[in-house]
Short mmCIF file of C-alpha atoms and ligand atoms in Angstrom, two decimals:
data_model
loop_
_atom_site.label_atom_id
_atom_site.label_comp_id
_atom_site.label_asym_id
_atom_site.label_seq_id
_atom_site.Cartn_x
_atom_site.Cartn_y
_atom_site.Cartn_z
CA UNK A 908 -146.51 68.72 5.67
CA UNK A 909 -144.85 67.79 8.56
CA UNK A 910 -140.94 68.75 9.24
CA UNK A 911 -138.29 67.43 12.02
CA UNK A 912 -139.24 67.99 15.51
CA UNK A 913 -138.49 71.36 17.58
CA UNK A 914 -136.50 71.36 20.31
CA UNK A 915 -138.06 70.38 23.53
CA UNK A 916 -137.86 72.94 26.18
CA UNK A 917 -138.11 70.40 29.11
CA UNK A 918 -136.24 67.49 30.07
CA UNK A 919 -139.20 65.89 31.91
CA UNK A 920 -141.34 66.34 29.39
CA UNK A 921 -139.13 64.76 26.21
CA UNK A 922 -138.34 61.84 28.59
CA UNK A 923 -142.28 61.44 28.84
CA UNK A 924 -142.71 60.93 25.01
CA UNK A 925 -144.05 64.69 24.58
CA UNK A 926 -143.20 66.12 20.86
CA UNK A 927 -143.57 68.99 18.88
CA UNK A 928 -143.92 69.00 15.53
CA UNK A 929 -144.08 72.50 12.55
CA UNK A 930 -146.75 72.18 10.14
CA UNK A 931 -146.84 74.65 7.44
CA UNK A 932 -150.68 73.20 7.32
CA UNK A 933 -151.40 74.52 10.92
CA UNK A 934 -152.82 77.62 11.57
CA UNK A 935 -153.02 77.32 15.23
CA UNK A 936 -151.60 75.44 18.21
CA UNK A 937 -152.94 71.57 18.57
CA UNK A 938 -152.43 69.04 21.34
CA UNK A 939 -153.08 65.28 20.70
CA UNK A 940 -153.07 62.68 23.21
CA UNK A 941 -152.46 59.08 21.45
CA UNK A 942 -154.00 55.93 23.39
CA UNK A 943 -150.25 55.05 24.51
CA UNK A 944 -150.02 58.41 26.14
CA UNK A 945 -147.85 59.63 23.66
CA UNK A 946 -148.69 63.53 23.47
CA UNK A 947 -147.40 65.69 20.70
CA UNK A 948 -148.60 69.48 19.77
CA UNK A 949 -149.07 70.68 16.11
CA UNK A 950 -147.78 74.20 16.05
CA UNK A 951 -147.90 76.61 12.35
CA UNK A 952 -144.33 77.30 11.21
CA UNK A 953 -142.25 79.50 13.13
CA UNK A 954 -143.53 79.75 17.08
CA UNK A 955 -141.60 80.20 19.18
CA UNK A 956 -141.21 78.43 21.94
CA UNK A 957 -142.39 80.90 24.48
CA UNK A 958 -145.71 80.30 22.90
CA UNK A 959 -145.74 76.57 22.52
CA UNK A 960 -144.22 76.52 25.84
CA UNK A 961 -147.48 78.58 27.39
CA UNK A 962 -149.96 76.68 25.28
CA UNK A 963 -148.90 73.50 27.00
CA UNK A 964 -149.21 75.27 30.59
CA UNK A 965 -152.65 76.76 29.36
CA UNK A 966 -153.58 72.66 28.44
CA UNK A 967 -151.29 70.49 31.16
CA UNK A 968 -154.17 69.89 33.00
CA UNK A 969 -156.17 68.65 30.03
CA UNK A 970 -153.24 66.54 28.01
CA UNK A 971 -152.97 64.95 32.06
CA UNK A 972 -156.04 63.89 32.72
CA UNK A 973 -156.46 62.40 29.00
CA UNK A 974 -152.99 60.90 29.44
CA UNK A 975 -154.85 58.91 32.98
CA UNK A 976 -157.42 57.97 30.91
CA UNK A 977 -155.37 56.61 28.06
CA UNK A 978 -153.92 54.46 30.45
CA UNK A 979 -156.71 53.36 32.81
CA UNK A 980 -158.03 52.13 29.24
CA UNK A 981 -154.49 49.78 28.43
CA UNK A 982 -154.88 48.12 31.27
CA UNK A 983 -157.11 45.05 31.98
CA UNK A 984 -159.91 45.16 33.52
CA UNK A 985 -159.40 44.36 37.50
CA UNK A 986 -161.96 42.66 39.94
CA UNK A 987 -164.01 44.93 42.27
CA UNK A 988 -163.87 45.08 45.24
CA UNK A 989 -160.56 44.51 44.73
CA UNK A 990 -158.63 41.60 46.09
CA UNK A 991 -155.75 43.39 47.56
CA UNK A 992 -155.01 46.57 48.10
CA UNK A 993 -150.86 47.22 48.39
CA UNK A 994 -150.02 50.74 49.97
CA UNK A 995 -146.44 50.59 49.02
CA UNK A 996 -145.75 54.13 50.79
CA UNK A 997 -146.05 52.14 54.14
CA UNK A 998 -145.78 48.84 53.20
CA UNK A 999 -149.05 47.96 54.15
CA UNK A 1000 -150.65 44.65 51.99
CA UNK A 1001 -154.63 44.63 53.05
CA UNK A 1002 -156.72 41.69 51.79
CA UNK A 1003 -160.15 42.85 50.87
CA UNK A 1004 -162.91 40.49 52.59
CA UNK A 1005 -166.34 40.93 50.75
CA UNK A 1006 -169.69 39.72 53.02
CA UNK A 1007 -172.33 39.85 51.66
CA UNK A 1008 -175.91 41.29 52.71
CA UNK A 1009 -178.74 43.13 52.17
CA UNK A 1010 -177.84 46.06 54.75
CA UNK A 1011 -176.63 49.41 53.47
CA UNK A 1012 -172.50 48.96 52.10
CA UNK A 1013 -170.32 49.73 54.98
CA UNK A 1014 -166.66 49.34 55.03
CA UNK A 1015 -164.48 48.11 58.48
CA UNK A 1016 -161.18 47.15 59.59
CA UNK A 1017 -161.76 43.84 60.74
CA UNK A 1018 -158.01 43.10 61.80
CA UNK A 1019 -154.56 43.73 61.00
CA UNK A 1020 -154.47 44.31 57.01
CA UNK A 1021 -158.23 42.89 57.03
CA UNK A 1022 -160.59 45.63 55.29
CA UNK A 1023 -164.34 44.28 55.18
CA UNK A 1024 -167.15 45.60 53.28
CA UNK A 1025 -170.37 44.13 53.59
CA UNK A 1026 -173.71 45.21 52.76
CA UNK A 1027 -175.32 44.48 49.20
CA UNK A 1028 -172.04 44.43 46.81
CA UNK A 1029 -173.84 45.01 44.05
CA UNK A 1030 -174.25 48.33 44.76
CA UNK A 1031 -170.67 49.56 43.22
CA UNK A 1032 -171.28 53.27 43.51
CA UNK A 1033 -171.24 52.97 47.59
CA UNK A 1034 -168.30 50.40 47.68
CA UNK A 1035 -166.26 53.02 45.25
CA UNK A 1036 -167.12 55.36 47.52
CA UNK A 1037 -166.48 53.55 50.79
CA UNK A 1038 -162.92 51.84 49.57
CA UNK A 1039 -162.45 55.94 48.66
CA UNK A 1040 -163.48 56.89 52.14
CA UNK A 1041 -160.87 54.24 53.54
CA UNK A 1042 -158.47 55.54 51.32
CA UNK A 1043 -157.95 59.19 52.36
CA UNK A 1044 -158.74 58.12 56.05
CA UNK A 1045 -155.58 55.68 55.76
CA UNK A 1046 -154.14 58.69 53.80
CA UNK A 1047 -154.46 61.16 56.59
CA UNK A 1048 -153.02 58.82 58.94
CA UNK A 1049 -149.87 58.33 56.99
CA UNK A 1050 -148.89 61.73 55.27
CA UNK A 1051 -149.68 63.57 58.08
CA UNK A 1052 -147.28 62.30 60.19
CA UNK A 1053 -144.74 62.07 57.98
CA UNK A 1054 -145.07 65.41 56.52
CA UNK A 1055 -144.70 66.66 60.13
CA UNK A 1056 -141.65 64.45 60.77
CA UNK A 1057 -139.81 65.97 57.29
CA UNK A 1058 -140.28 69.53 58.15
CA UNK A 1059 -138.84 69.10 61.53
CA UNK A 1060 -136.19 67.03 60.57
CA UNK A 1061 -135.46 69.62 57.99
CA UNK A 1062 -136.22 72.40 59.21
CA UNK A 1063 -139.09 73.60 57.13
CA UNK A 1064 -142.34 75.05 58.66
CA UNK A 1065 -145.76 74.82 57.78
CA UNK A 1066 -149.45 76.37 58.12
CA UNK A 1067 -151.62 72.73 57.73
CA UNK A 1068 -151.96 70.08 55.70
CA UNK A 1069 -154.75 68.79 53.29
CA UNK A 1070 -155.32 65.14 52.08
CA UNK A 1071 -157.36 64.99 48.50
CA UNK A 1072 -157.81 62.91 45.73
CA UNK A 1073 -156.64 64.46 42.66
CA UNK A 1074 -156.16 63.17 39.03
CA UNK A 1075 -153.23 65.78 37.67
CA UNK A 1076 -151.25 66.65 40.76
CA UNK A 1077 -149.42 64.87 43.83
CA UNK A 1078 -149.37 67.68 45.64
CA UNK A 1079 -148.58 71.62 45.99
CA UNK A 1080 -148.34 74.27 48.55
CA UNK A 1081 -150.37 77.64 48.66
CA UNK A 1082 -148.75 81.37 49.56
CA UNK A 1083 -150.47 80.74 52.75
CA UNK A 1084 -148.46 77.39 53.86
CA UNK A 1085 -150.83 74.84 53.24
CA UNK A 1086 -149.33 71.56 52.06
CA UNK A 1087 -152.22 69.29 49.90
CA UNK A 1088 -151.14 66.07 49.11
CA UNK A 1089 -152.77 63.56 47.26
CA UNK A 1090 -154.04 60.34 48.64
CA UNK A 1091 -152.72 58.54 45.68
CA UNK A 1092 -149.09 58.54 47.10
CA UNK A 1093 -149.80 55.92 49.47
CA UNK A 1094 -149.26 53.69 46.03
CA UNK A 1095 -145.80 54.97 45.37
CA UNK A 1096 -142.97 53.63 47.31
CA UNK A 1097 -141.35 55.47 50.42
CA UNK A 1098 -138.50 57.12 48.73
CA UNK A 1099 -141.13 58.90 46.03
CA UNK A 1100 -143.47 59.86 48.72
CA UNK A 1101 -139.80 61.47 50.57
CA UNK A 1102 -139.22 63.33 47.86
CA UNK A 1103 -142.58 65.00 46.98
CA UNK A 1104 -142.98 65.93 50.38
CA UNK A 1105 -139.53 67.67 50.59
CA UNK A 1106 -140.83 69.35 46.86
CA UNK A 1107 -144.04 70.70 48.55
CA UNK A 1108 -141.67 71.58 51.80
CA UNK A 1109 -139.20 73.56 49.59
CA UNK A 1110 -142.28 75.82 47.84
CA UNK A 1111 -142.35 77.41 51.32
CA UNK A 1112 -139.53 79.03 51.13
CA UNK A 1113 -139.33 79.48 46.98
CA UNK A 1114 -143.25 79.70 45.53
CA UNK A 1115 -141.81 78.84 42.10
CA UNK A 1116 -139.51 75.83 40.32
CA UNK A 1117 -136.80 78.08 40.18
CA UNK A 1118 -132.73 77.33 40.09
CA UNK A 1119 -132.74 77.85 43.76
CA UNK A 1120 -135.97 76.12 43.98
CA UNK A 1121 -134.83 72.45 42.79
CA UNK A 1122 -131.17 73.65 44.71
CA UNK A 1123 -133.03 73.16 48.12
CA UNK A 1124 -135.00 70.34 46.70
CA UNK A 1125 -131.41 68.72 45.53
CA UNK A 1126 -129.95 69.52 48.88
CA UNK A 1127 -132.57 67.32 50.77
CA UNK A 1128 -132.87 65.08 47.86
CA UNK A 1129 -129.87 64.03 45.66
CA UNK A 1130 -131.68 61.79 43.61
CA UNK A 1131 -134.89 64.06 42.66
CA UNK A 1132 -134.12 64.21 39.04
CA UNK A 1133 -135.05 60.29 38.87
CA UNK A 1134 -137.76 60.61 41.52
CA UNK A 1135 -139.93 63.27 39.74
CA UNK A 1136 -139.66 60.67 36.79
CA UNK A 1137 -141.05 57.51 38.34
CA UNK A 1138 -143.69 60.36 40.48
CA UNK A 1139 -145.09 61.21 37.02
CA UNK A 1140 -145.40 57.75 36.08
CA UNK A 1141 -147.02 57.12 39.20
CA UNK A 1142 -150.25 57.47 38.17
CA UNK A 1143 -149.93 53.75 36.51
CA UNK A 1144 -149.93 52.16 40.13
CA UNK A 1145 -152.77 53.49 41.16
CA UNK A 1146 -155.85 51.40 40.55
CA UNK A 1147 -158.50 51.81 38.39
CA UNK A 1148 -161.52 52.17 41.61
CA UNK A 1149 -159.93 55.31 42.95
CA UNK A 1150 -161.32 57.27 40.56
CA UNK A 1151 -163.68 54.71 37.99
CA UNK A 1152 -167.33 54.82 38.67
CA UNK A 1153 -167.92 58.50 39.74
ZN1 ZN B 2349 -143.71 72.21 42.54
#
């Protein structure tokens, strides 16, 4: 029923665990995500890989977001309020003090790397959303600066820049010049954050993933190929509160 695998069209994708597999029993295009995050698509006998290629485009979104939540599952259940919270993009560590209290949740700094949240703890929905609040706050204060420090260095201009909280991308760049990035990258370290910045910075001058494209991107950022790589993976440091509970 099954025969060998097709080729893969992408690199990235093959060295995520992504197959494709002819069926003579399939009589249309199938995507499964397996609890490991292993994702292959069914396809009938003889597509071509234009098609399989835009079925997966039609679906990324989809096969990503079920990929997050195949993963959020494997891992063990964490204590919240979290402990700690590490921003490796800045090398921050903050310790997470929990008071306790009746009074409505509220979150503070209460020092250097000291994040309090007081208030009645029990109430998870309002500390998700405060330690979320904190989150794109400290977000802000981070990218922001050091998206505006790239482009000068580099040379690269830009309309604005927009901090969210996204499960599928780290970041991308409209016709109009507007840079989003995801809050998320304040869990990856420095050098990932470097390059997805300079990947967003280079769609202003080529609004596609183009051969010149990933030129500039290579230009700024030898090592890009392996940085994309560990930026898909990302999603495994980031924990399970920034987006459980909603
Ligand atoms: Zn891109």
């Amino acid at each position: 029923m099954v025969t060998p695998q097709l080729p893969l069209w992408s690199d990235k994708d093959a060295a995520e665990a992504w197959v494709v597999r002819e069926s003579t029993r399939a009589r249309r295009l199938t995507v499964r995500v397996f609890h490991t995050g292993r994702v292959e698509v069914v396809v009938p006998a003889r597509t071509s890989p234009h098609k399989i290629q835009h079925f997966v485009e039609r679906h990324r979104d989809w096969i990503e977001r079920k990929r997050h939540e195949a993963r959020q599952k494997a891992v063990p259940d964490a204590p919240f309020p979290p402990l700690r919270i590490e921003l490796a993009a800045c090398g921050e560590s903050w310790r997470v003090y929990v008071s306790g209290g009746n009074r409505r949740p509220r979150a503070s700094i209460l020092g250097p790397g000291l994040l309090g949240l007081s208030g009645d703890t029990r109430n998870k929905r309002s500390m998700h959303f405060l330690l979320r609040r904190w989150l794109m706050e400290r977000a802000r204060e981070v990218l922001t600066p050091a998206l505006d420090e790239c482009a000068r260095e580099l040379g690269f201009g830009f309309q604005r820049i927009l901090i969210r909280r996204q499960r599928t991308r780290w970041g991308s760049c409209s016709t109009r010049g507007t840079i989003s990035l995801n809050c998320c990258l304040l869990f990856q370290r420095p050098a990932v954050v470097r390059y997805l910045l300079i990947h967003e910075l280079a769609h202003t001058l080529h609004m596609n993933h183009s051969r010149r494209f990933w030129q500039c991107v290579g230009r700024h950022c030898p090592d890009y190929e392996s940085l994309d790589r560990e930026l898909l993976d990302g999603w495994r440091r980031v924990p399970s509160w920034v987006f459980g509970d909603e």
